[in-house]
Coordinates of C-alpha atoms and ligand atoms in Angstrom, one line a residue:
M1257 CA 0.0 0.0 0.0
N1258 CA 1.3 3.5 -0.9
A1259 CA 1.9 6.2 1.6
L1260 CA -0.2 9.4 1.3
P1261 CA 1.5 11.6 -1.2
S1262 CA 3.3 14.6 0.2
T1263 CA 0.6 16.9 -1.3
A1264 CA -1.9 15.2 1.1
Q1265 CA -3.2 17.6 3.8
V1266 CA -2.8 16.6 7.4
A1267 CA -4.8 18.0 10.3
V1268 CA -3.6 17.8 13.8
I1269 CA -6.1 18.4 16.6
G1270 CA -4.8 19.4 20.0
A1271 CA -1.6 21.4 20.1
G1272 CA -0.1 20.2 23.4
A1273 CA 3.1 18.3 23.8
M1274 CA 2.2 15.6 21.4
G1275 CA 0.1 17.5 18.9
A1276 CA 2.9 20.0 18.3
G1277 CA 5.5 17.3 17.9
I1278 CA 3.2 15.4 15.5
A1279 CA 2.5 18.5 13.4
Q1280 CA 6.3 19.0 13.1
V1281 CA 6.8 15.4 12.0
A1282 CA 4.0 15.7 9.3
A1283 CA 5.4 19.0 8.1
Q1284 CA 8.9 17.5 7.9
G1285 CA 7.3 14.8 5.9
G1286 CA 6.5 17.4 3.3
H1287 CA 2.7 17.8 4.0
P1288 CA 0.7 20.9 4.5
V1289 CA -0.5 20.8 8.1
L1290 CA -3.5 22.4 9.8
L1291 CA -3.2 22.7 13.5
F1292 CA -6.1 23.3 15.8
D1293 CA -6.6 23.6 19.6
V1294 CA -9.7 24.7 21.6
R1295 CA -7.6 26.7 23.9
E1296 CA -7.3 30.2 22.6
G1297 CA -3.8 30.9 21.3
A1298 CA -2.5 27.4 22.1
A1299 CA -2.1 26.4 18.4
S1300 CA -0.2 29.6 17.5
R1301 CA 2.1 29.2 20.5
A1302 CA 2.7 25.6 19.5
R1303 CA 3.6 26.7 16.0
E1304 CA 6.0 29.4 17.4
N1305 CA 7.6 26.7 19.5
I1306 CA 8.0 24.4 16.5
V1307 CA 9.6 27.3 14.5
G1308 CA 11.9 27.9 17.5
A1309 CA 12.9 24.2 17.7
L1310 CA 13.6 24.2 13.9
S1311 CA 15.8 27.2 14.2
R1312 CA 17.8 25.5 16.9
L1313 CA 18.3 22.6 14.5
V1314 CA 19.6 25.1 11.9
E1315 CA 22.0 26.5 14.5
K1316 CA 23.3 23.0 15.2
G1317 CA 23.8 22.5 11.4
R1318 CA 21.2 19.7 11.3
L1319 CA 18.8 21.5 9.0
T1320 CA 19.3 24.2 6.3
A1321 CA 17.6 27.5 7.0
E1322 CA 15.6 27.1 3.8
T1323 CA 14.2 23.7 4.9
A1324 CA 13.4 25.0 8.3
E1325 CA 11.4 27.9 6.8
Q1326 CA 9.6 25.5 4.5
I1327 CA 8.6 23.3 7.4
G1328 CA 7.5 26.2 9.5
N1329 CA 5.5 27.6 6.6
A1330 CA 3.8 24.3 6.0
I1331 CA 2.0 24.5 9.4
S1332 CA -1.1 26.7 9.4
V1333 CA -3.1 27.4 12.5
V1334 CA -6.9 27.1 12.1
D1335 CA -9.6 28.2 14.5
S1336 CA -12.2 25.5 14.0
L1337 CA -12.7 21.9 12.8
D1338 CA -14.7 23.3 9.8
A1339 CA -11.5 24.4 8.2
M1340 CA -10.6 20.7 7.8
A1341 CA -13.1 19.7 5.2
D1342 CA -10.5 18.9 2.6
V1343 CA -7.8 17.1 4.6
D1344 CA -6.7 13.6 3.8
L1345 CA -5.5 12.5 7.3
V1346 CA -6.5 13.7 10.8
I1347 CA -4.4 13.0 13.8
E1348 CA -6.1 13.8 17.1
A1349 CA -4.0 14.5 20.2
I1350 CA -6.5 16.1 22.6
V1351 CA -7.1 15.2 26.3
E1352 CA -7.2 11.5 27.1
D1353 CA -10.9 11.3 27.5
L1354 CA -13.2 8.9 25.5
D1355 CA -16.2 11.3 25.3
A1356 CA -14.1 14.3 24.2
K1357 CA -12.4 12.2 21.5
R1358 CA -15.7 10.7 20.3
A1359 CA -17.2 14.2 20.1
V1360 CA -14.4 15.4 17.9
F1361 CA -14.6 12.4 15.5
C1362 CA -18.4 12.5 15.2
Q1363 CA -18.2 16.1 14.2
L1364 CA -15.3 15.5 11.8
E1365 CA -17.1 12.6 10.1
T1366 CA -19.8 15.0 8.9
L1367 CA -17.2 17.4 7.4
L1368 CA -14.5 15.2 5.9
R1369 CA -14.3 13.6 2.5
P1370 CA -15.3 9.9 2.6
D1371 CA -11.8 8.8 1.8
A1372 CA -10.1 10.8 4.5
I1373 CA -8.5 8.8 7.3
M1374 CA -9.0 9.6 11.0
T1375 CA -6.6 8.6 13.7
T1376 CA -6.1 9.2 17.4
N1377 CA -2.8 9.4 19.3
T1378 CA -4.4 8.0 22.5
S1379 CA -2.2 5.9 24.8
S1380 CA -4.9 4.2 26.7
V1381 CA -8.4 4.6 25.3
S1382 CA -9.7 1.7 23.2
I1383 CA -9.6 2.4 19.4
T1384 CA -12.7 0.3 19.0
S1385 CA -14.6 2.4 21.6
I1386 CA -13.7 5.7 20.0
A1387 CA -14.8 4.4 16.6
A1388 CA -18.0 2.8 17.9
P1389 CA -20.4 5.8 17.2
L1390 CA -18.8 6.5 13.8
R1391 CA -20.7 5.7 10.6
H1392 CA -17.5 4.6 8.9
P1393 CA -15.2 3.1 11.6
E1394 CA -13.2 1.3 9.0
R1395 CA -11.3 4.5 8.2
F1396 CA -10.4 5.0 11.8
A1397 CA -7.2 3.8 13.6
G1398 CA -4.7 4.6 16.3
M1399 CA -1.5 6.3 15.4
H1400 CA 0.4 6.3 18.6
F1401 CA 3.5 8.4 18.6
F1402 CA 6.0 8.6 21.5
N1403 CA 7.2 11.6 23.3
P1404 CA 9.0 13.7 21.9
A1405 CA 7.4 12.8 18.6
P1406 CA 10.1 14.4 16.4
L1407 CA 12.8 12.3 18.1
M1408 CA 11.2 9.0 18.9
A1409 CA 11.1 6.7 15.9
L1410 CA 8.3 4.4 17.0
V1411 CA 4.6 4.7 15.8
E1412 CA 2.2 2.0 16.9
V1413 CA -0.5 1.8 14.2
V1414 CA -3.4 0.4 16.1
S1415 CA -6.4 -1.3 14.5
G1416 CA -9.8 -1.4 16.2
L1417 CA -12.3 -4.1 15.5
A1418 CA -13.6 -2.2 12.5
T1419 CA -10.4 -0.7 11.1
S1420 CA -9.9 -1.7 7.5
T1421 CA -6.6 -3.3 6.2
Q1422 CA -6.3 -0.5 3.7
T1423 CA -6.5 2.2 6.4
R1424 CA -3.9 0.4 8.5
E1425 CA -1.5 -0.1 5.6
V1426 CA -1.7 3.5 4.3
L1427 CA -0.9 4.6 7.8
L1428 CA 2.1 2.2 8.1
A1429 CA 3.4 3.4 4.7
T1430 CA 2.9 7.0 5.6
A1431 CA 4.6 6.7 9.0
E1432 CA 7.5 5.0 7.3
A1433 CA 7.7 7.8 4.7
W1434 CA 8.0 10.2 7.6
G1435 CA 11.2 8.3 8.7
K1436 CA 9.4 6.5 11.5
K1437 CA 9.5 2.8 12.5
P1438 CA 5.9 1.9 12.5
V1439 CA 4.5 -1.4 13.9
R1440 CA 1.1 -3.0 13.7
A1441 CA -0.9 -3.5 16.9
K1442 CA -4.4 -4.6 17.8
S1443 CA -6.4 -2.4 20.1
T1444 CA -5.8 -3.9 23.5
P1445 CA -4.9 -2.1 26.8
G1446 CA -1.5 -0.6 26.6
F1447 CA -1.1 -1.7 22.9
I1448 CA 2.5 -3.0 22.8
V1449 CA 4.9 -0.7 24.6
N1450 CA 2.8 0.5 27.5
R1451 CA 1.9 -3.1 28.2
V1452 CA 5.2 -4.9 27.8
A1453 CA 7.2 -2.1 29.5
R1454 CA 5.2 -2.5 32.7
S1455 CA 7.5 -5.4 33.8
F1456 CA 10.5 -3.1 33.6
Y1457 CA 9.1 -0.9 36.3
A1458 CA 7.3 -3.7 38.2
E1459 CA 10.3 -5.9 38.7
G1460 CA 12.5 -3.1 39.8
L1461 CA 9.9 -2.0 42.3
R1462 CA 9.4 -5.6 43.5
V1463 CA 13.1 -6.2 44.3
L1464 CA 13.2 -2.8 46.0
E1465 CA 10.1 -3.7 48.1
E1466 CA 11.8 -6.9 49.1
G1467 CA 14.9 -5.1 50.2
V1468 CA 17.1 -7.0 47.8
A1469 CA 19.2 -3.9 46.9
D1470 CA 18.8 -0.1 47.1
V1471 CA 17.6 2.2 44.4
P1472 CA 21.0 3.3 42.9
T1473 CA 22.3 -0.3 42.9
I1474 CA 19.2 -1.7 41.1
D1475 CA 19.4 1.2 38.6
A1476 CA 23.2 0.6 38.0
L1477 CA 22.7 -3.1 37.4
I1478 CA 19.9 -2.5 34.9
R1479 CA 21.8 0.4 33.2
E1480 CA 25.4 -0.8 33.2
G1481 CA 24.9 -4.5 33.3
G1482 CA 21.6 -4.7 31.4
G1483 CA 22.6 -2.1 28.9
F1484 CA 19.3 -0.1 29.3
R1485 CA 19.6 3.6 28.8
M1486 CA 18.2 4.2 32.3
G1487 CA 17.4 2.2 35.4
P1488 CA 13.7 1.8 36.3
F1489 CA 13.8 4.3 39.1
E1490 CA 15.7 7.0 37.1
L1491 CA 13.2 6.5 34.3
M1492 CA 10.1 6.6 36.6
D1493 CA 11.5 9.8 38.1
L1494 CA 11.8 11.2 34.6
I1495 CA 8.3 10.1 33.4
G1496 CA 6.7 11.3 36.7
H1497 CA 5.2 8.9 39.2
D1498 CA 1.7 10.3 38.8
V1499 CA 1.8 9.5 35.1
N1500 CA 3.7 6.2 35.4
S1501 CA 1.4 4.8 38.2
A1502 CA -1.7 6.0 36.3
V1503 CA -0.6 4.0 33.3
T1504 CA 0.1 0.9 35.5
R1505 CA -3.3 1.2 37.2
S1506 CA -5.1 1.6 33.9
V1507 CA -3.4 -1.5 32.4
F1508 CA -3.9 -3.4 35.7
D1509 CA -7.7 -2.6 35.7
A1510 CA -8.1 -3.2 32.0
Y1511 CA -6.6 -6.7 32.3
S1512 CA -9.0 -7.5 35.1
Q1513 CA -6.3 -6.9 37.8
D1514 CA -3.9 -9.4 36.5
P1515 CA -1.1 -9.6 39.2
R1516 CA 1.6 -9.1 36.5
F1517 CA 0.6 -5.5 36.4
K1518 CA 0.0 -5.0 40.1
P1519 CA 0.7 -1.4 41.1
S1520 CA 3.4 -0.9 43.7
L1521 CA 2.8 0.4 47.2
I1522 CA 6.2 2.2 47.1
Q1523 CA 5.1 4.1 44.0
Q1524 CA 1.7 4.9 45.5
E1525 CA 3.5 6.4 48.6
L1526 CA 5.6 8.6 46.4
V1527 CA 2.5 9.9 44.6
A1528 CA 0.8 10.5 47.9
A1529 CA 3.7 12.4 49.2
G1530 CA 3.9 14.6 46.0
R1531 CA 7.4 13.2 45.2
L1532 CA 6.6 12.9 41.6
G1533 CA 10.1 12.7 40.3
R1534 CA 12.2 15.3 38.5
K1535 CA 9.3 17.6 37.9
S1536 CA 8.6 18.0 41.6
G1537 CA 12.3 18.1 42.6
R1538 CA 12.1 14.7 44.3
G1539 CA 11.2 11.1 43.6
F1540 CA 13.4 8.2 44.2
Y1541 CA 16.3 10.6 43.9
D1542 CA 16.7 14.2 45.1
Y1543 CA 16.9 16.7 42.3
A1544 CA 17.6 19.8 44.5
Q1545 CA 20.6 21.8 43.5
G1546 CA 23.7 20.3 45.0
A1547 CA 22.1 17.0 46.0
V1548 CA 24.5 14.2 45.7
R1549 CA 23.5 11.1 43.8
P1550 CA 24.1 8.0 46.0
E1551 CA 26.5 5.5 44.6
P1552 CA 25.6 1.9 43.8
A1553 CA 26.8 -0.8 46.2
T1554 CA 30.2 -2.3 45.4
G1555 CA 31.2 -5.7 46.6
V1556 CA 34.2 -6.2 49.0
A1557 CA 37.0 -8.2 47.4
G1558 CA 38.8 -11.2 48.9
N1559 CA 41.4 -13.2 47.2
A1560 CA 41.1 -13.8 43.4
P1561 CA 41.8 -17.3 42.3
K1562 CA 44.6 -17.9 39.8
R1563 CA 42.8 -20.9 38.3
I1564 CA 39.2 -21.9 37.9
L1565 CA 37.5 -25.1 36.8
V1566 CA 34.6 -24.8 34.3
A1567 CA 32.3 -27.7 34.4
G1568 CA 30.2 -27.9 31.1
D1569 CA 28.9 -25.1 29.0
L1570 CA 27.8 -21.7 30.4
G1571 CA 25.4 -21.0 27.5
V1572 CA 24.9 -17.3 26.9
A1573 CA 27.3 -16.6 29.8
E1574 CA 30.2 -18.4 28.1
P1575 CA 32.0 -15.2 26.9
L1576 CA 32.5 -14.3 30.6
L1577 CA 35.4 -16.8 30.5
D1578 CA 37.2 -14.7 28.0
S1579 CA 37.2 -11.8 30.4
F1580 CA 38.7 -14.0 33.0
A1581 CA 41.3 -15.5 30.6
A1582 CA 42.2 -11.9 29.4
V1583 CA 43.6 -11.2 32.9
G1584 CA 45.6 -14.4 33.0
I1585 CA 43.3 -16.6 35.1
E1586 CA 43.9 -20.2 34.1
I1587 CA 40.8 -22.0 33.0
E1588 CA 40.5 -25.8 33.1
R1589 CA 37.4 -27.3 31.4
V1590 CA 35.7 -30.5 32.3
P1591 CA 32.3 -31.9 31.4
G1592 CA 29.5 -30.9 33.8
E1593 CA 26.3 -29.0 34.4
G1594 CA 27.5 -25.5 33.4
V1595 CA 29.0 -24.1 36.6
I1596 CA 32.4 -22.6 37.6
H1597 CA 34.4 -23.9 40.6
L1598 CA 36.9 -21.8 42.5
D1599 CA 38.4 -24.5 44.7
T1600 CA 35.4 -25.4 47.0
I1601 CA 33.2 -22.5 45.9
T1602 CA 30.6 -23.0 43.2
L1603 CA 29.8 -20.0 40.9
A1604 CA 26.7 -20.4 38.7
F1605 CA 24.5 -18.4 36.4
T1606 CA 21.0 -17.8 37.9
D1607 CA 18.3 -20.3 36.9
G1608 CA 15.6 -18.5 38.8
R1609 CA 16.1 -20.4 42.1
S1610 CA 17.4 -18.5 45.0
A1611 CA 21.0 -19.3 45.9
T1612 CA 19.9 -20.6 49.3
L1613 CA 17.4 -23.1 47.7
R1614 CA 19.8 -24.2 45.1
A1615 CA 22.6 -24.7 47.6
A1616 CA 20.3 -26.8 49.7
Q1617 CA 19.0 -28.8 46.8
E1618 CA 22.4 -29.5 45.4
S1619 CA 24.1 -30.0 48.8
L1620 CA 26.5 -27.1 48.2
I1621 CA 27.9 -24.9 51.0
D1622 CA 29.6 -22.2 49.1
L1623 CA 27.4 -21.2 46.2
V1624 CA 27.4 -17.7 44.6
L1625 CA 25.0 -16.8 41.7
F1626 CA 25.6 -14.2 39.0
D1627 CA 23.0 -12.2 37.1
L1628 CA 22.4 -11.7 33.4
V1629 CA 24.2 -8.9 31.6
L1630 CA 23.6 -7.6 28.1
D1631 CA 27.1 -8.7 26.8
F1632 CA 29.1 -11.2 28.8
G1633 CA 32.1 -10.5 26.6
Q1634 CA 32.3 -6.8 27.7
P1635 CA 33.0 -6.3 31.4
S1636 CA 30.4 -4.0 32.8
R1637 CA 28.5 -4.3 36.1
I1638 CA 27.3 -7.6 37.4
G1639 CA 25.1 -8.6 40.3
L1640 CA 26.1 -11.4 42.7
A1641 CA 24.1 -13.1 45.4
K1642 CA 25.2 -15.7 47.8
A1643 CA 23.3 -18.5 49.6
D1644 CA 22.6 -18.1 53.2
Q1645 CA 24.8 -21.1 53.9
T1646 CA 27.7 -19.5 52.0
S1647 CA 30.5 -17.8 53.9
D1648 CA 31.4 -14.1 53.4
Q1649 CA 34.9 -15.1 52.5
A1650 CA 33.6 -17.3 49.6
L1651 CA 31.5 -14.4 48.3
Q1652 CA 34.5 -12.0 48.6
D1653 CA 36.7 -14.4 46.6
V1654 CA 34.1 -14.4 43.8
V1655 CA 33.9 -10.6 43.9
A1656 CA 37.7 -10.5 43.6
L1657 CA 37.6 -12.8 40.5
F1658 CA 35.1 -10.5 38.7
Q1659 CA 36.9 -7.3 39.8
Q1660 CA 40.2 -8.7 38.6
A1661 CA 38.6 -9.2 35.2
C1662 CA 37.5 -5.5 35.2
W1663 CA 33.8 -6.1 36.2
K1664 CA 32.1 -3.8 38.6
V1665 CA 30.4 -5.9 41.1
S1666 CA 27.3 -5.2 43.2
V1667 CA 26.3 -7.8 45.8
I1668 CA 22.6 -8.0 46.4
D1669 CA 20.5 -10.1 48.7
D1670 CA 19.5 -13.6 47.6
A1671 CA 16.5 -12.9 45.4
P1672 CA 15.5 -15.4 42.8
A1673 CA 16.6 -14.4 39.3
L1674 CA 18.5 -11.4 40.8
V1675 CA 17.7 -8.1 39.0
V1676 CA 18.5 -8.1 35.3
M1677 CA 17.5 -11.7 34.6
R1678 CA 14.2 -11.3 36.3
T1679 CA 13.4 -8.1 34.4
V1680 CA 14.4 -9.5 31.0
V1681 CA 12.5 -12.8 31.4
M1682 CA 9.4 -10.9 32.6
L1683 CA 9.6 -8.5 29.6
A1684 CA 10.0 -11.5 27.3
N1685 CA 7.1 -13.3 29.0
E1686 CA 4.8 -10.3 28.5
G1687 CA 6.0 -10.0 24.9
A1688 CA 5.2 -13.7 24.4
D1689 CA 1.7 -13.3 25.7
T1690 CA 1.3 -10.2 23.5
V1691 CA 2.1 -12.4 20.5
L1692 CA -0.1 -15.2 21.8
Q1693 CA -3.1 -12.9 22.0
G1694 CA -2.6 -11.7 18.5
V1695 CA -1.8 -8.1 19.4
A1696 CA 1.3 -7.9 17.4
S1697 CA 4.0 -10.0 15.6
P1698 CA 7.2 -11.0 17.5
A1699 CA 9.3 -8.8 15.2
D1700 CA 7.0 -5.8 15.8
I1701 CA 7.1 -6.3 19.5
D1702 CA 10.8 -6.3 19.6
Q1703 CA 10.9 -3.3 17.2
A1704 CA 8.4 -1.4 19.4
M1705 CA 10.4 -2.0 22.6
R1706 CA 13.7 -0.9 20.9
Y1707 CA 12.3 2.2 19.3
G1708 CA 9.5 3.2 21.7
T1709 CA 11.6 2.7 24.9
N1710 CA 15.2 2.5 23.6
Y1711 CA 15.7 -1.0 25.0
P1712 CA 19.2 -2.3 24.1
R1713 CA 17.7 -5.4 22.6
G1714 CA 14.2 -6.7 21.8
P1715 CA 13.0 -8.8 24.7
L1716 CA 12.0 -11.7 22.5
A1717 CA 15.4 -11.8 20.7
W1718 CA 17.1 -11.5 24.1
A1719 CA 15.1 -14.5 25.4
D1720 CA 16.0 -16.4 22.3
A1721 CA 19.7 -15.6 23.0
I1722 CA 19.4 -16.8 26.6
G1723 CA 17.6 -19.9 25.3
G1724 CA 13.9 -20.7 25.6
T1725 CA 14.5 -23.6 28.0
Q1726 CA 16.5 -21.5 30.4
V1727 CA 14.0 -18.6 30.2
L1728 CA 11.1 -21.0 31.0
Q1729 CA 13.1 -22.5 33.8
V1730 CA 13.8 -19.1 35.4
L1731 CA 10.1 -18.1 35.1
S1732 CA 8.9 -21.5 36.5
N1733 CA 11.3 -21.1 39.4
L1734 CA 10.2 -17.6 40.1
Q1735 CA 6.6 -18.8 40.1
H1736 CA 7.4 -21.6 42.4
H1737 CA 9.4 -19.4 44.7
Y1738 CA 6.7 -16.8 45.2
G1739 CA 3.6 -19.0 44.5
E1740 CA 2.2 -16.2 42.5
D1741 CA 0.3 -16.1 39.2
R1742 CA 2.3 -13.0 38.4
Y1743 CA 5.3 -15.2 37.3
R1744 CA 3.3 -17.8 35.3
P1745 CA 5.1 -18.5 32.1
S1746 CA 3.3 -17.7 28.9
S1747 CA 2.0 -20.8 27.1
L1748 CA 3.7 -19.6 23.9
L1749 CA 7.0 -19.6 25.8
R1750 CA 6.4 -23.2 27.0
R1751 CA 5.6 -24.3 23.4
C1752 CA 8.7 -22.6 22.0
A1753 CA 10.9 -24.1 24.7
L1754 CA 9.5 -27.6 24.1
T1755 CA 10.2 -27.5 20.4
Q1756 CA 13.4 -25.4 20.6
R1757 CA 11.7 -22.8 18.4
K1758 CA 12.8 -19.2 18.6
L1759 CA 10.2 -16.8 20.0
L1760 CA 11.0 -14.4 17.2
Q1761 CA 9.8 -17.1 14.8
A1762 CA 6.7 -17.9 16.9
R1763 CA 3.3 -17.9 15.3
S1764 CA 1.6 -14.5 15.1
H1765 CA -1.9 -13.7 13.9
Ligands
NAI1295 P1 -1.6 18.1 26.4 O1 -2.4 18.3 27.6 O2 -0.2 18.6 26.4 O3 -2.3 18.7 25.2 C1 -3.7 18.4 24.9 C2 -4.2 19.6 24.1 O4 -5.4 19.3 23.5 C3 -4.3 20.9 24.9 O5 -3.6 21.9 24.3 C4 -5.8 21.1 24.9 O6 -6.1 22.5 24.9 C5 -6.2 20.5 23.6 N1 -7.6 20.1 23.6 C6 -8.4 19.5 24.6 N2 -9.6 19.2 24.1 C7 -9.6 19.6 22.8 C8 -10.6 19.6 21.8 N3 -11.8 19.1 22.0 N4 -10.3 20.0 20.6 C9 -9.1 20.5 20.3 N5 -8.1 20.6 21.3 C10 -8.4 20.2 22.5 O7 -1.6 16.5 26.2 P2 -0.5 15.6 25.4 O8 0.5 15.1 26.4 O9 -0.1 16.3 24.2 O10 -1.4 14.3 25.0 C11 -2.4 14.4 24.0 C12 -2.8 13.0 23.7 O11 -1.7 12.2 23.3 C13 -3.5 12.2 24.8 O12 -4.5 11.4 24.2 C14 -2.4 11.4 25.4 O13 -2.8 10.2 26.0 C15 -1.6 11.0 24.1 N6 -0.2 10.7 24.3 C16 0.6 11.4 25.2 C17 1.9 11.1 25.4 C18 2.8 11.9 26.3 O14 3.9 11.4 26.6 N7 2.4 13.1 26.7 C19 2.6 10.0 24.6 C20 1.7 9.4 23.6 C21 0.4 9.7 23.5

């Protein structure tokens, strides 16, 4: 299907943060754009801000003055919906309210040409419900941009029950022509990103609630070890706890209070206290001038071994051995279950059991577990947890091994699946259920998470790299540990693990 031609007129309704950004994107795509807002002067101010943003791009040498002028001139402010009779595409970005949105589209439908497409930028209202009162709901869809729209590449093109394939495909092609990375999604609560990303916050909050590690340590493990751009607490502080917890609550309620999306009491307390994050000067961190950022915990080192024994294959963690070899640690290999021995100490990659349980089950005294990292071949920060039976000296010797190989080490309490592994398997599990329920294809889910939230790797591709069997084992052990439905493995994940099929190749509707 072809994109709308650049001569096609685009109307943007609502000139707030999102509407202004979307108007800029459409104008940069070469379209004449009409911008409307009910608030007196809001659309003109938005236009001035866009022109200001464009001139800053000119100053930075990213845009020629001529192009900036063309883009600015392409945006016209209009003072009523009546001015939109001839447009080809409408993108609505008004308040997040079903009745207000329906009212706009019911009025527009009487004005527009029959072939014009209508879209909403809603994050949380059902596309099917907004379209319900329309006479032609087949030409209506969601076009969900991310903030700031000119910079974020992802657009979720969301089909309601009645959206036609033609409408969806024109929108996908048009978003692509605008330089975006569009994905197809079915209208379900949270679409792709706002649903799958819930686990990123939820698991961070969960380990914090359990006192496994403090805020800066969890953030550092996720950021430095997991390779995410920000840790969960830094990111929630940036988004604002009022906004973040409202999205969580709306997804939780929309999925009939599924415990996977359960809101966190810690976050509710922050909202109640008015500690909304950066915008209020305080959230998990203090943003007052001169406030000092607390440091993540660093493990105390004992004696690094000169030699280790590796029993079996470490799977995705295998490149870790290169970092040990690189600093002259001698490695002897023998067949086995995939663990490392430092004399009497056993060092193992987490399988979702707590170290204490695993040590008891395997009759080990000195057992230390390590967490997942994005790239085991590149020393970054890694989390370690020891069993309750394990001596402090044993833990310190393992810390020394990693530190000698240039890893930063944070020791955390003995939580099943530590921090990064738990977060990644829960993201993948949610992604798998999103595929299973026909909301989006595996490739689109990964693309959405990479471009809508800047994850370093799509969660499904990441789970495939860890291995379906291991991911399933980690989730099953988490579920067993907590006895909670929250950690139930997706049946799609089970099927893939049984047949060694990659999640990225899993069936999609
Ligand atoms: P905003 O509050 O910054 O802007 C909304 C604008 O719509 C205001 O200027 C308001 O005067 C105007 N407005 C309200 N009712 C109107 C009507 N009936 N006709 C014309 N204009 C009207 O809100 P924001 O953040 O730009 O969000 C807009 C939409 O985009 C919402 O549906 C929101 O859920 C969605 N969204 C927001 C994101 C964000 O990060 N802020 C991200 C993605 C989607």
